[in-house]
PDB file of C-alpha atoms in Angstrom:
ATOM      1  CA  UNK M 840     259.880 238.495 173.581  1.00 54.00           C
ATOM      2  CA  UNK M 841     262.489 236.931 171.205  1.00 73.00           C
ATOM      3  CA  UNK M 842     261.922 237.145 167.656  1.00 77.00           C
ATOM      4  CA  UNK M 843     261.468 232.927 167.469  1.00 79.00           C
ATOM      5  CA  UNK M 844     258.777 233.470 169.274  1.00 80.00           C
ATOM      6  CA  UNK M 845     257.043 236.350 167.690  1.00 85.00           C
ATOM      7  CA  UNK M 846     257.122 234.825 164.471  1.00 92.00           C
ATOM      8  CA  UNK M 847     256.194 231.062 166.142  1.00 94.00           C
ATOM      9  CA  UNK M 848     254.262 231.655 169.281  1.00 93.00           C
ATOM     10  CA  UNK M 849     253.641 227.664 169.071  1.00 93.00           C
ATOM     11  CA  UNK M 850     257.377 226.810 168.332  1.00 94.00           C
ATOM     12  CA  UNK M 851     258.910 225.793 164.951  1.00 95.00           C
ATOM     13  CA  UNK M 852     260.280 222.903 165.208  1.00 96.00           C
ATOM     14  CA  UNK M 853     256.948 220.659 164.163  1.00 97.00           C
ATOM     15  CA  UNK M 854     256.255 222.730 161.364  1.00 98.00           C
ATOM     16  CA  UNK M 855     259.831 222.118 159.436  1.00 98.00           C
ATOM     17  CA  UNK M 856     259.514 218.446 161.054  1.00 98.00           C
ATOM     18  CA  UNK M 857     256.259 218.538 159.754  1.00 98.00           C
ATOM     19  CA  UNK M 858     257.353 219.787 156.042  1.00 98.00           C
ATOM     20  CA  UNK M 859     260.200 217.583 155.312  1.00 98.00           C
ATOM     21  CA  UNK M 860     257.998 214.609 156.182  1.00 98.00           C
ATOM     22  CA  UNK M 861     255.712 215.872 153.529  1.00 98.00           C
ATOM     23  CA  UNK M 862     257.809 216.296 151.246  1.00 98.00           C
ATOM     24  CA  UNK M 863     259.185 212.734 152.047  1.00 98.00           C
ATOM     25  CA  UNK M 864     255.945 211.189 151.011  1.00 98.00           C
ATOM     26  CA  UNK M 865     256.284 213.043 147.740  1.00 98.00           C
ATOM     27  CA  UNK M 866     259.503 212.394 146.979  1.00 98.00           C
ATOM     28  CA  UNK M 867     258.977 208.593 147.773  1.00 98.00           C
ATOM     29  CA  UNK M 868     255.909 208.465 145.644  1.00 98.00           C
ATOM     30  CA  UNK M 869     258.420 209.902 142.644  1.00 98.00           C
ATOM     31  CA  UNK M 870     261.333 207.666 143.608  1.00 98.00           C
ATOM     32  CA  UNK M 871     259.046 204.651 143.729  1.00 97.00           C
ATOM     33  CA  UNK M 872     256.469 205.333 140.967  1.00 97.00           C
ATOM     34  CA  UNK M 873     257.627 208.009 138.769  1.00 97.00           C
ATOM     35  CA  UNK M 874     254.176 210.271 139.494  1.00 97.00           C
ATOM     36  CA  UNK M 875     253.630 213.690 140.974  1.00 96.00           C
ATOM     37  CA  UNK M 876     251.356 213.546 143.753  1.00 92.00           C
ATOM     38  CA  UNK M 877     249.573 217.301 143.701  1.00 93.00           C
ATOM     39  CA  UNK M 878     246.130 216.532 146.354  1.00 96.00           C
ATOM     40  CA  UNK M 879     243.718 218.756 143.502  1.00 97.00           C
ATOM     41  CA  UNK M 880     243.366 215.935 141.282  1.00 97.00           C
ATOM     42  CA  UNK M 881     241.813 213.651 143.183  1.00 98.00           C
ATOM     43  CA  UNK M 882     238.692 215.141 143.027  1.00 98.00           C
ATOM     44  CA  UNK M 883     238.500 215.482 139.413  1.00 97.00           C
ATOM     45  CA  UNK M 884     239.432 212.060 139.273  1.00 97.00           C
ATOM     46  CA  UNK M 885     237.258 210.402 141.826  1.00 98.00           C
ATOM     47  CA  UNK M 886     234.053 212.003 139.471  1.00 98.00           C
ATOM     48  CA  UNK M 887     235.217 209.901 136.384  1.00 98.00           C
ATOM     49  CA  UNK M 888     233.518 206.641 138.418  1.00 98.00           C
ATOM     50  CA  UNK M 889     230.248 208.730 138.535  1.00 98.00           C
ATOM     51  CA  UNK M 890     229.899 211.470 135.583  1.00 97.00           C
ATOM     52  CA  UNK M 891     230.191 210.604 132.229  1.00 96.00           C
ATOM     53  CA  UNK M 892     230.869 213.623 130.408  1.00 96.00           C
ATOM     54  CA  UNK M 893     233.257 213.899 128.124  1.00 96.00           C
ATOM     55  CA  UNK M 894     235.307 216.172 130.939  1.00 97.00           C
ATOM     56  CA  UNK M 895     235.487 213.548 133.161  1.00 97.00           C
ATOM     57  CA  UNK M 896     236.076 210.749 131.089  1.00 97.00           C
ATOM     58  CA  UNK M 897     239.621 212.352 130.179  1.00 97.00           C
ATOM     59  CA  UNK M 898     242.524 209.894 130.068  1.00 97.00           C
ATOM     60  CA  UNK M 899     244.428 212.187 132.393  1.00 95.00           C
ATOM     61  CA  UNK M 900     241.504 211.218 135.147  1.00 97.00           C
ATOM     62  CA  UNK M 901     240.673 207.916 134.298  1.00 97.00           C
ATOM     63  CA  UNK M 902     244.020 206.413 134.377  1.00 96.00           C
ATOM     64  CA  UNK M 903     245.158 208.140 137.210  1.00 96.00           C
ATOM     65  CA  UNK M 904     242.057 207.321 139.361  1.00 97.00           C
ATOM     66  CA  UNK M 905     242.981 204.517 140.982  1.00 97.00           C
ATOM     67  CA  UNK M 906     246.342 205.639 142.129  1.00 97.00           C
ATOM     68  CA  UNK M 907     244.869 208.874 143.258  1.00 98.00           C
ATOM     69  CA  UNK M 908     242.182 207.386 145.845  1.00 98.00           C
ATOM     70  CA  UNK M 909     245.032 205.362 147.079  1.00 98.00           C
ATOM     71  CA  UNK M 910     247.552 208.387 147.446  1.00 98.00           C
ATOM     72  CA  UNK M 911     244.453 210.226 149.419  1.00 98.00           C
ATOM     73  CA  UNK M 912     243.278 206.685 151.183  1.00 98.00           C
ATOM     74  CA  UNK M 913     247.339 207.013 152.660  1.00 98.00           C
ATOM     75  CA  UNK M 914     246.421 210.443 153.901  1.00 98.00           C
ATOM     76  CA  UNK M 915     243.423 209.691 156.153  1.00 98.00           C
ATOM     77  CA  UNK M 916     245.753 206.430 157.253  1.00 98.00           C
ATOM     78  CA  UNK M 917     248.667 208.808 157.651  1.00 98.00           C
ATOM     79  CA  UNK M 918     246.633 211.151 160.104  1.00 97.00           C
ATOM     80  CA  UNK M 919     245.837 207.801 162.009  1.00 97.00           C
ATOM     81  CA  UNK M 920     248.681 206.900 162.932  1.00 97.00           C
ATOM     82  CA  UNK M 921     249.637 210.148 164.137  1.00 97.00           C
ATOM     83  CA  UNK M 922     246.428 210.780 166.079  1.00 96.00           C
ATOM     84  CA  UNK M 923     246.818 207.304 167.831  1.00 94.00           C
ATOM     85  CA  UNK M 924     250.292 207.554 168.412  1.00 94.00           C
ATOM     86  CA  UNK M 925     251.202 211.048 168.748  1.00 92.00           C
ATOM     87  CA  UNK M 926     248.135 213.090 170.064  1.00 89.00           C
ATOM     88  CA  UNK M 927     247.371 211.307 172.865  1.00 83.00           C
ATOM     89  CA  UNK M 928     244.125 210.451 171.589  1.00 76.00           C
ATOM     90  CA  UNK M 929     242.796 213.887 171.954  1.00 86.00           C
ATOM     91  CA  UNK M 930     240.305 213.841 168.844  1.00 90.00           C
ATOM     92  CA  UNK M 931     241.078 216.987 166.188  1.00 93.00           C
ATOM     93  CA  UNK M 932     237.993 219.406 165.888  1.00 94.00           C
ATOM     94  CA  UNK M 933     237.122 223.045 164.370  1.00 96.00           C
ATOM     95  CA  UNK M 934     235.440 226.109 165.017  1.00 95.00           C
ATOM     96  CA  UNK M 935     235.753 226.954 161.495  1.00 96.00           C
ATOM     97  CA  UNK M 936     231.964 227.357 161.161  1.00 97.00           C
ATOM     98  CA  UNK M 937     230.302 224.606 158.852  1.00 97.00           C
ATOM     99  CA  UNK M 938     229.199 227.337 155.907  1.00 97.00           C
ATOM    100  CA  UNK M 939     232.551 228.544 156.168  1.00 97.00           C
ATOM    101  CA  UNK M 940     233.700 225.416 155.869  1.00 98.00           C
ATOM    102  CA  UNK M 941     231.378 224.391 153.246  1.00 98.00           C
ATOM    103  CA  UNK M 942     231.961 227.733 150.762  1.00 98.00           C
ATOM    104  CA  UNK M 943     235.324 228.231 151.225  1.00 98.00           C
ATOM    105  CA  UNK M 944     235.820 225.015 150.304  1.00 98.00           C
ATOM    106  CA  UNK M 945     233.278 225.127 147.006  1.00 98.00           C
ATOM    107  CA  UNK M 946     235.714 228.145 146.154  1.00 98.00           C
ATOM    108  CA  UNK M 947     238.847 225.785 146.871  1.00 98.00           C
ATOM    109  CA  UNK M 948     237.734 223.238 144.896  1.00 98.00           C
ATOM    110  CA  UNK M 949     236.468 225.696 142.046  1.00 98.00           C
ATOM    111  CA  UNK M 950     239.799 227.171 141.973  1.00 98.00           C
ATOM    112  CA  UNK M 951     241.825 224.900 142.189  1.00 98.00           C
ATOM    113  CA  UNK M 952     240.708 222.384 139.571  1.00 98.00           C
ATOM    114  CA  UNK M 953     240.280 225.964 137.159  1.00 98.00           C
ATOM    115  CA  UNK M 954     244.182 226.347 137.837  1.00 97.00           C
ATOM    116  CA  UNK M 955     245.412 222.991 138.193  1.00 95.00           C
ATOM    117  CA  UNK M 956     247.077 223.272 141.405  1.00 94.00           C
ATOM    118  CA  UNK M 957     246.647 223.508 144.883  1.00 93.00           C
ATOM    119  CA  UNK M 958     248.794 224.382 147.714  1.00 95.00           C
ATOM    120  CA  UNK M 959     250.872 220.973 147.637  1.00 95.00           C
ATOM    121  CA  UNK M 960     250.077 220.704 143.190  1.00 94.00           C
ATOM    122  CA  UNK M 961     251.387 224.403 142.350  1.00 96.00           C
ATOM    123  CA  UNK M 962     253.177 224.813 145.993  1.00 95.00           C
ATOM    124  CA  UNK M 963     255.062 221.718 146.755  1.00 96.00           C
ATOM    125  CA  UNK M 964     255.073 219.458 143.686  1.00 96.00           C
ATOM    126  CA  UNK M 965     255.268 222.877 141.352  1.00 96.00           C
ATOM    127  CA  UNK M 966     258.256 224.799 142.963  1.00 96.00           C
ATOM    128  CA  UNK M 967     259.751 221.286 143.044  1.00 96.00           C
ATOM    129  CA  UNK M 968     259.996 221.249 139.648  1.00 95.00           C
ATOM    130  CA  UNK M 969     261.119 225.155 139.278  1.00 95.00           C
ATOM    131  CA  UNK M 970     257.489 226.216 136.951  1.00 96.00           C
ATOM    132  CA  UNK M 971     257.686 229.620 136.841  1.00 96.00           C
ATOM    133  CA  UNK M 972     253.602 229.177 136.269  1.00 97.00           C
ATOM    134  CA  UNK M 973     253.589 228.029 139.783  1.00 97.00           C
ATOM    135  CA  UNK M 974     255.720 230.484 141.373  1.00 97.00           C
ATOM    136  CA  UNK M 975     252.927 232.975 140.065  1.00 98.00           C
ATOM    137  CA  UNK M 976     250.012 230.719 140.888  1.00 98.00           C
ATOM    138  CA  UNK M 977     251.646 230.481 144.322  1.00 98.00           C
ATOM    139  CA  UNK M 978     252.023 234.234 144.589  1.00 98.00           C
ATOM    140  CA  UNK M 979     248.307 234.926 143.289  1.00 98.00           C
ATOM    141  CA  UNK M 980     246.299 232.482 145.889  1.00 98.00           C
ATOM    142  CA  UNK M 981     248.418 233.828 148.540  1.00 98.00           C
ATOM    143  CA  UNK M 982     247.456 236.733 147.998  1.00 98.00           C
ATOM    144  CA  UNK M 983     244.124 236.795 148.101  1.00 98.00           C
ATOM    145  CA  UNK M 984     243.853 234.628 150.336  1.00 98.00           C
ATOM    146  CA  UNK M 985     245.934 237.048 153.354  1.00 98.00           C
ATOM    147  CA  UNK M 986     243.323 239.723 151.826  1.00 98.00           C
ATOM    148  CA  UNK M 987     240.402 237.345 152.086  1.00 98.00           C
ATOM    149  CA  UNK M 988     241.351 235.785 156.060  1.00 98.00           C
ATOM    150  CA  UNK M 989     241.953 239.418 157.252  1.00 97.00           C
ATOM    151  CA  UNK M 990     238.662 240.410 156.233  1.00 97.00           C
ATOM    152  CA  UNK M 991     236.850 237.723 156.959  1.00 96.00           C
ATOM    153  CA  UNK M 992     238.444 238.332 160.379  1.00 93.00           C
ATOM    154  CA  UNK M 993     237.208 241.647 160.483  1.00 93.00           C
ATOM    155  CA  UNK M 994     234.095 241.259 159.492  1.00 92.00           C
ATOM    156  CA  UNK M 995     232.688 237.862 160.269  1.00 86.00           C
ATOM    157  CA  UNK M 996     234.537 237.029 163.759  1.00 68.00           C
TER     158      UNK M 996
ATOM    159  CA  UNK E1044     258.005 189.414 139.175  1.00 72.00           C
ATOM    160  CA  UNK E1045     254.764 189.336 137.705  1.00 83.00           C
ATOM    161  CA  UNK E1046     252.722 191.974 136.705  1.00 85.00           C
ATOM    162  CA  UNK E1047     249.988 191.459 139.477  1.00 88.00           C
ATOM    163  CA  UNK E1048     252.725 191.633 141.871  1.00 89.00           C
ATOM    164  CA  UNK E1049     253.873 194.266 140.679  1.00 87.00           C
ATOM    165  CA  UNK E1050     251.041 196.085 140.539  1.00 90.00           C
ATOM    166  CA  UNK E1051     249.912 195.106 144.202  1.00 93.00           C
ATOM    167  CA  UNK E1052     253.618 196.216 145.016  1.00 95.00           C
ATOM    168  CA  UNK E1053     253.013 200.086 143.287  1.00 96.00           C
ATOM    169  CA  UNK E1054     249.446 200.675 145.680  1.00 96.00           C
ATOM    170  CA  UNK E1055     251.032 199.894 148.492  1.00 97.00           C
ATOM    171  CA  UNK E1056     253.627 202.065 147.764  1.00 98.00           C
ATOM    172  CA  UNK E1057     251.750 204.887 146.563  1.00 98.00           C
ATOM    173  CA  UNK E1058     249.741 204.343 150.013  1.00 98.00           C
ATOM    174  CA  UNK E1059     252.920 204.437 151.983  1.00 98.00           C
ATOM    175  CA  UNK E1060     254.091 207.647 150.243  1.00 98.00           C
ATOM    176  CA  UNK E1061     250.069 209.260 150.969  1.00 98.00           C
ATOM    177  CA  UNK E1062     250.352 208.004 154.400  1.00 98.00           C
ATOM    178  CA  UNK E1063     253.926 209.656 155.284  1.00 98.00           C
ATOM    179  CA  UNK E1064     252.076 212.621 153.575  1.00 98.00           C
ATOM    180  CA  UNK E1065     248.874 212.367 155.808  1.00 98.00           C
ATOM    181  CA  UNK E1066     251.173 211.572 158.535  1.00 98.00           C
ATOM    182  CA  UNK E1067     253.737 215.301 158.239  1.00 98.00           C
ATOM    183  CA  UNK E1068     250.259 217.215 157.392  1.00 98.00           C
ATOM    184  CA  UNK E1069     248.568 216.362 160.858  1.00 97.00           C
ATOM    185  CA  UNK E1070     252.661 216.266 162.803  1.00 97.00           C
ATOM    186  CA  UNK E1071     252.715 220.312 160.999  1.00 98.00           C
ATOM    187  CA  UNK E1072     249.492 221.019 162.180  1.00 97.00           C
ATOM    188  CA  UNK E1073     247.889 221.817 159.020  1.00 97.00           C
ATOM    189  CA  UNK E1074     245.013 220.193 159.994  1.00 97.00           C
ATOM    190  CA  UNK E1075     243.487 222.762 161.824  1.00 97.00           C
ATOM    191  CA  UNK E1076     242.052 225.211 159.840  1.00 98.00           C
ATOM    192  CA  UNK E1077     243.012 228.219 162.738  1.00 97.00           C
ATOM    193  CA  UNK E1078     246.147 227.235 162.376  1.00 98.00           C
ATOM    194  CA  UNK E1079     246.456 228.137 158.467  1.00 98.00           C
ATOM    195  CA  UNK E1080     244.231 231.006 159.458  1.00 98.00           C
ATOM    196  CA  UNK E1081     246.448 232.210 162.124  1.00 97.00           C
ATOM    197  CA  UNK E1082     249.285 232.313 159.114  1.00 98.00           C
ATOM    198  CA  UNK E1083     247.338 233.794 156.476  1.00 98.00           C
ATOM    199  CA  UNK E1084     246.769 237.119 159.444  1.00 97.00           C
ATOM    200  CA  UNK E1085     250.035 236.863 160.350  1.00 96.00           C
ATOM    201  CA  UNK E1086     250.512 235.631 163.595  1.00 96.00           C
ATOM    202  CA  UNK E1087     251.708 232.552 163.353  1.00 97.00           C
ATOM    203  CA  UNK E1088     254.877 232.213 160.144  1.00 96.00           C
ATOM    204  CA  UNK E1089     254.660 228.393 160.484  1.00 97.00           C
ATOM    205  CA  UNK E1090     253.101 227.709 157.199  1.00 97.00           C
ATOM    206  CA  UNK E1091     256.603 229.197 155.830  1.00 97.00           C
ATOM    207  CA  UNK E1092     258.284 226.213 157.284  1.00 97.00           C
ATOM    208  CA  UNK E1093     256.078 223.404 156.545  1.00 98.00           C
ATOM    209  CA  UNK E1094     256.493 225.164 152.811  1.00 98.00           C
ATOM    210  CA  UNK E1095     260.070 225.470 153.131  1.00 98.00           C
ATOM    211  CA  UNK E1096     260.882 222.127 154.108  1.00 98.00           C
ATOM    212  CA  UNK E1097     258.379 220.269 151.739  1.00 98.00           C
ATOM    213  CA  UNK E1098     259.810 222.128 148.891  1.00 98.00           C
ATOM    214  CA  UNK E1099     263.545 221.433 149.489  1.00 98.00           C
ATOM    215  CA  UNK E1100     263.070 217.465 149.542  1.00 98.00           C
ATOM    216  CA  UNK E1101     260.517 217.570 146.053  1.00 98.00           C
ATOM    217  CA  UNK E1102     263.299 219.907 144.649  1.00 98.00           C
ATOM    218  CA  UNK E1103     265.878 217.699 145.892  1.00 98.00           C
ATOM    219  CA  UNK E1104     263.871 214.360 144.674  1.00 98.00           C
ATOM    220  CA  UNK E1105     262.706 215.935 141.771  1.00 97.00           C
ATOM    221  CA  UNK E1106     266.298 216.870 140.506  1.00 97.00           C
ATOM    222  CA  UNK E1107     267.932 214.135 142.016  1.00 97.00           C
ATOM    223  CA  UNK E1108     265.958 210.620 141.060  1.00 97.00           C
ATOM    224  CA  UNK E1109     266.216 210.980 137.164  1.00 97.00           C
ATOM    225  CA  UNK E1110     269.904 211.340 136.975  1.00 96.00           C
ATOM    226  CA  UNK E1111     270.414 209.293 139.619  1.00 97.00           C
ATOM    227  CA  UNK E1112     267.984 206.222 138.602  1.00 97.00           C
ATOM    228  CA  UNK E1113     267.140 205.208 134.775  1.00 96.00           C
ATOM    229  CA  UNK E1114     263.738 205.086 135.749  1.00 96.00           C
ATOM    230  CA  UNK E1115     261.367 204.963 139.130  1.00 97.00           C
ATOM    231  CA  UNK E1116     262.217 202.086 141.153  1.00 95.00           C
ATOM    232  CA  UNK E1117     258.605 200.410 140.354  1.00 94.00           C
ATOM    233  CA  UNK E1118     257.955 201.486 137.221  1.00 94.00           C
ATOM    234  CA  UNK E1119     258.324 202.319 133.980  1.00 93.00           C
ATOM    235  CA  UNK E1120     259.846 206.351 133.444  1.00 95.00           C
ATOM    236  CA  UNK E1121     259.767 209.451 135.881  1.00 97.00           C
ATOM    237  CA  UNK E1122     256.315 211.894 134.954  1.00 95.00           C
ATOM    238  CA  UNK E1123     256.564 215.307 134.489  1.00 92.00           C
ATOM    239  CA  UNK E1124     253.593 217.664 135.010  1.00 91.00           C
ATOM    240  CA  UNK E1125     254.511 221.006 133.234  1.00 92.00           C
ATOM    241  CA  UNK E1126     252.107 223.738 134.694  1.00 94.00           C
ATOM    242  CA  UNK E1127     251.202 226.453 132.124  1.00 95.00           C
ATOM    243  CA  UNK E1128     250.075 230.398 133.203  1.00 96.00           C
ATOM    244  CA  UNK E1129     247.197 231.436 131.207  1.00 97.00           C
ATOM    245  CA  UNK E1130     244.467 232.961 132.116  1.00 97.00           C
ATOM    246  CA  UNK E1131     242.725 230.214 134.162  1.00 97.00           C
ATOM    247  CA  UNK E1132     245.252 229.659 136.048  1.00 97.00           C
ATOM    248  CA  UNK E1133     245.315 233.170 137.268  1.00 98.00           C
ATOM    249  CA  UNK E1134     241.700 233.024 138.002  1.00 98.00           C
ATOM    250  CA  UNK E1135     241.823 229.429 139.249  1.00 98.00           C
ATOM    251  CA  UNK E1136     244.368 230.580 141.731  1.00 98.00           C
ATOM    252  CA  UNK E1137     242.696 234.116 143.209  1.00 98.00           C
ATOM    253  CA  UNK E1138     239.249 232.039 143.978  1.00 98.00           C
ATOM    254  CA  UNK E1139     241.428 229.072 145.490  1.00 98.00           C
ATOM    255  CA  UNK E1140     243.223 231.843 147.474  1.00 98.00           C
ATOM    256  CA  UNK E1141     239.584 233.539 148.377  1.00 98.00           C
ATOM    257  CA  UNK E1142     238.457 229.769 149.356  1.00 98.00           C
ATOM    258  CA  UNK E1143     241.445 229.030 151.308  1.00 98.00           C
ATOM    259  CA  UNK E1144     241.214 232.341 153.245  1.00 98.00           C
ATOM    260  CA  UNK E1145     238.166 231.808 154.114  1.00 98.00           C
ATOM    261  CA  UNK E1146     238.564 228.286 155.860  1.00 98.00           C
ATOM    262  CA  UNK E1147     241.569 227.374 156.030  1.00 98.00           C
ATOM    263  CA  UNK E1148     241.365 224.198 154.910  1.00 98.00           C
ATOM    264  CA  UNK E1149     243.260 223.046 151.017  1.00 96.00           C
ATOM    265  CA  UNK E1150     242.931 219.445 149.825  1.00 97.00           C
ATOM    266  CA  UNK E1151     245.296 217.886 151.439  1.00 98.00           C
ATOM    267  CA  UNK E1152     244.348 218.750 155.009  1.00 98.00           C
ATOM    268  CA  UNK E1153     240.513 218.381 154.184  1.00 98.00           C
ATOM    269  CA  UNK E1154     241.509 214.324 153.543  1.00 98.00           C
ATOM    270  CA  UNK E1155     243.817 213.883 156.251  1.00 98.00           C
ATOM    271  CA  UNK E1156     241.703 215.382 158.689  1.00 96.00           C
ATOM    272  CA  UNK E1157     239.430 212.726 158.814  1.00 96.00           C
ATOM    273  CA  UNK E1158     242.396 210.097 160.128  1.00 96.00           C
ATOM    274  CA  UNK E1159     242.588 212.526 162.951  1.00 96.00           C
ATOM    275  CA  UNK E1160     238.683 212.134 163.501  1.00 95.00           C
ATOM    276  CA  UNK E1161     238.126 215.862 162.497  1.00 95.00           C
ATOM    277  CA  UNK E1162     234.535 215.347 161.230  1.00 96.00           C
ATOM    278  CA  UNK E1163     233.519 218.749 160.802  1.00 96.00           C
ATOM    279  CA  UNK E1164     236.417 219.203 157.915  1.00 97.00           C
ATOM    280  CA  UNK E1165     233.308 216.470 155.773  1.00 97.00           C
ATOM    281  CA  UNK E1166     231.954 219.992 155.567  1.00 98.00           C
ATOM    282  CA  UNK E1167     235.044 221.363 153.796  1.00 98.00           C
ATOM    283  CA  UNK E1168     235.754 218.498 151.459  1.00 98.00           C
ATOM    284  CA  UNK E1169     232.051 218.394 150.517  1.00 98.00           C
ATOM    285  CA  UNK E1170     232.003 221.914 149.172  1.00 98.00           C
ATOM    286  CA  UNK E1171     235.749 220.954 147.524  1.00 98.00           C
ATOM    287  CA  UNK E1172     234.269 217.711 145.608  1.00 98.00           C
ATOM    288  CA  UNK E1173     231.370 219.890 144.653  1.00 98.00           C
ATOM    289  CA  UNK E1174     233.533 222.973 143.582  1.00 98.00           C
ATOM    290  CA  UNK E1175     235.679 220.424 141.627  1.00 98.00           C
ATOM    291  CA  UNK E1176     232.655 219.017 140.032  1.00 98.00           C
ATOM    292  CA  UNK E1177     230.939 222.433 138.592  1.00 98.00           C
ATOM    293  CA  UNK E1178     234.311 223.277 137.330  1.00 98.00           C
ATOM    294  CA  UNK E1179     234.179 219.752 134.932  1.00 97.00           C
ATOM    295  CA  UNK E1180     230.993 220.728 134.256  1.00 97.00           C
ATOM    296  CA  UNK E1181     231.540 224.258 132.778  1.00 96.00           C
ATOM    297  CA  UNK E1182     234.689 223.517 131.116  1.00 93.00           C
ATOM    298  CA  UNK E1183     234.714 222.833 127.619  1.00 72.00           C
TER     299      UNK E1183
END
């Protein structure tokens, strides 16, 4: 077996495709708007329609709402296209299993509002900008995370 | 151009950029949780790529636009979003990291999944809204 496809037994090409088209839509939302799109915020965000404390009721959330739900409205619109067009239809699915789902993504959430980044806020957006923070951020959920899939694989699977 | 125009004019573009987002998130494959799984235990180095090539063209962008252009083509000056390494970021990071491990699923995906009809990943961005929300709540 050649090394290409030891290290991509599903081929590579659609995963660099893949990541310079999401950069694109970054780049274009800078270009166009002036904003950095991390995917985090939105969450934070979205809660400033329904909780009014104080935390929520930030500038930084309120005023960037709106924006925000569109940025992740594009997203689901995004996938769309590709499913209809590209997929042949075949409808995505998961056997991920639904706590899993549900409390490693509490933990996801948790985290990543705590450290204001996620994989595409501190990964994409802040190695964009050269932030040494995110270089470590980066470096510290990746880590943890390899330890906490290989165990999980051990142990739960 | 007026300013509802104008406005009008920034959504959709902000919805173009999400939606050629959405659209190299589900082309990448970073939809499916096992595939970010399949990374994170090291059989798959794919992740690396759709990483790699994201961060060139922000870096690129990023560097580029503001001494290329006075300001963004719809509006008014280029944002920056400094991040800062203190303590909760370290600890904000390791439990994202321990939640990401142990579903493979990160914002991103767990929106543009649903475009791709991927209902189980409601589970995912359920526990994300409500991780997002105890964090407001606790913080000071």
């Amino acid at each position: 077996m050649n090394l290409s496809l030891s290290l991509f037994p599903l081929g590579w090409q659609h995963y660099l495709l893949g990541g310079l088209i999401i950069g694109s839509g970054a780049a274009l939302l800078f270009v166009l708007t002036g904003r950095i799109g991390g995917m985090s915020t939105v969450f934070s965000s979205s809660w400033s329609y329904l909780v009014q404390r104080p935390f929520f009721q930030q500038g930084r959330f309120v005023d960037s709402r709106g924006w925000r739900l569109a940025y992740a409205l594009g997203l689901i619109l995004g996938a769309l296209v590709w499913w209809l067009g590209f997929a042949g239809g075949v409808r995505e699915a998961t056997a991920v299993p639904a706590w899993q789902l549900l409390v490693g993504g509490f933990f996801v959430g948790y985290g990543a509002r705590l450290g204001n980044g996620c994989t595409s806020g501190h990964g994409i957006c802040g190695l964009g900008s050269l932030q040494w923070p995110s270089l470590l951020a980066v470096l510290t959920f990746m880590a943890t995370a390899f330890l906490t899939a290989n165990m999980a694989a051990r142990w739960l699977a | 151009m007026n300013a509802a125009n104008k406005t009008l004019l920034k959504s959709l573009a902000t919805l173009a950029a999400g939606a050629l987002f959405g659209f190299g998130l589900s082309l990448s494959t970073m939809i499916r949780p096992e595939v970010v799984l399949s990374f994170l235990r090291f059989q798959d180095f794919g992740l690396m790529l759709v990483m790699g090539g994201a961060v060139l063209v922000v870096l690129l962008a990023y560097q580029l636009a503001p001494r290329l252009l006075e300001r963004p083509l719809l509006d008014e000056h280029f944002h920056v979003h400094p991040s800062v390494w203190n303590r909760d970021t370290l600890v904000g990071a390791a439990l994202f990291g321990v939640g990401w491990g142990l579903c493979g699923v990160c914002p991103g995906p767990a929106i543009a999944g649903l475009g791709a009809g991927n209902w189980s990943l409601l589970w995912a961005l359920a526990g994300i809204a409500l991780g997002a929300l105890v964090q407001g709540v606790r913080a000071k």
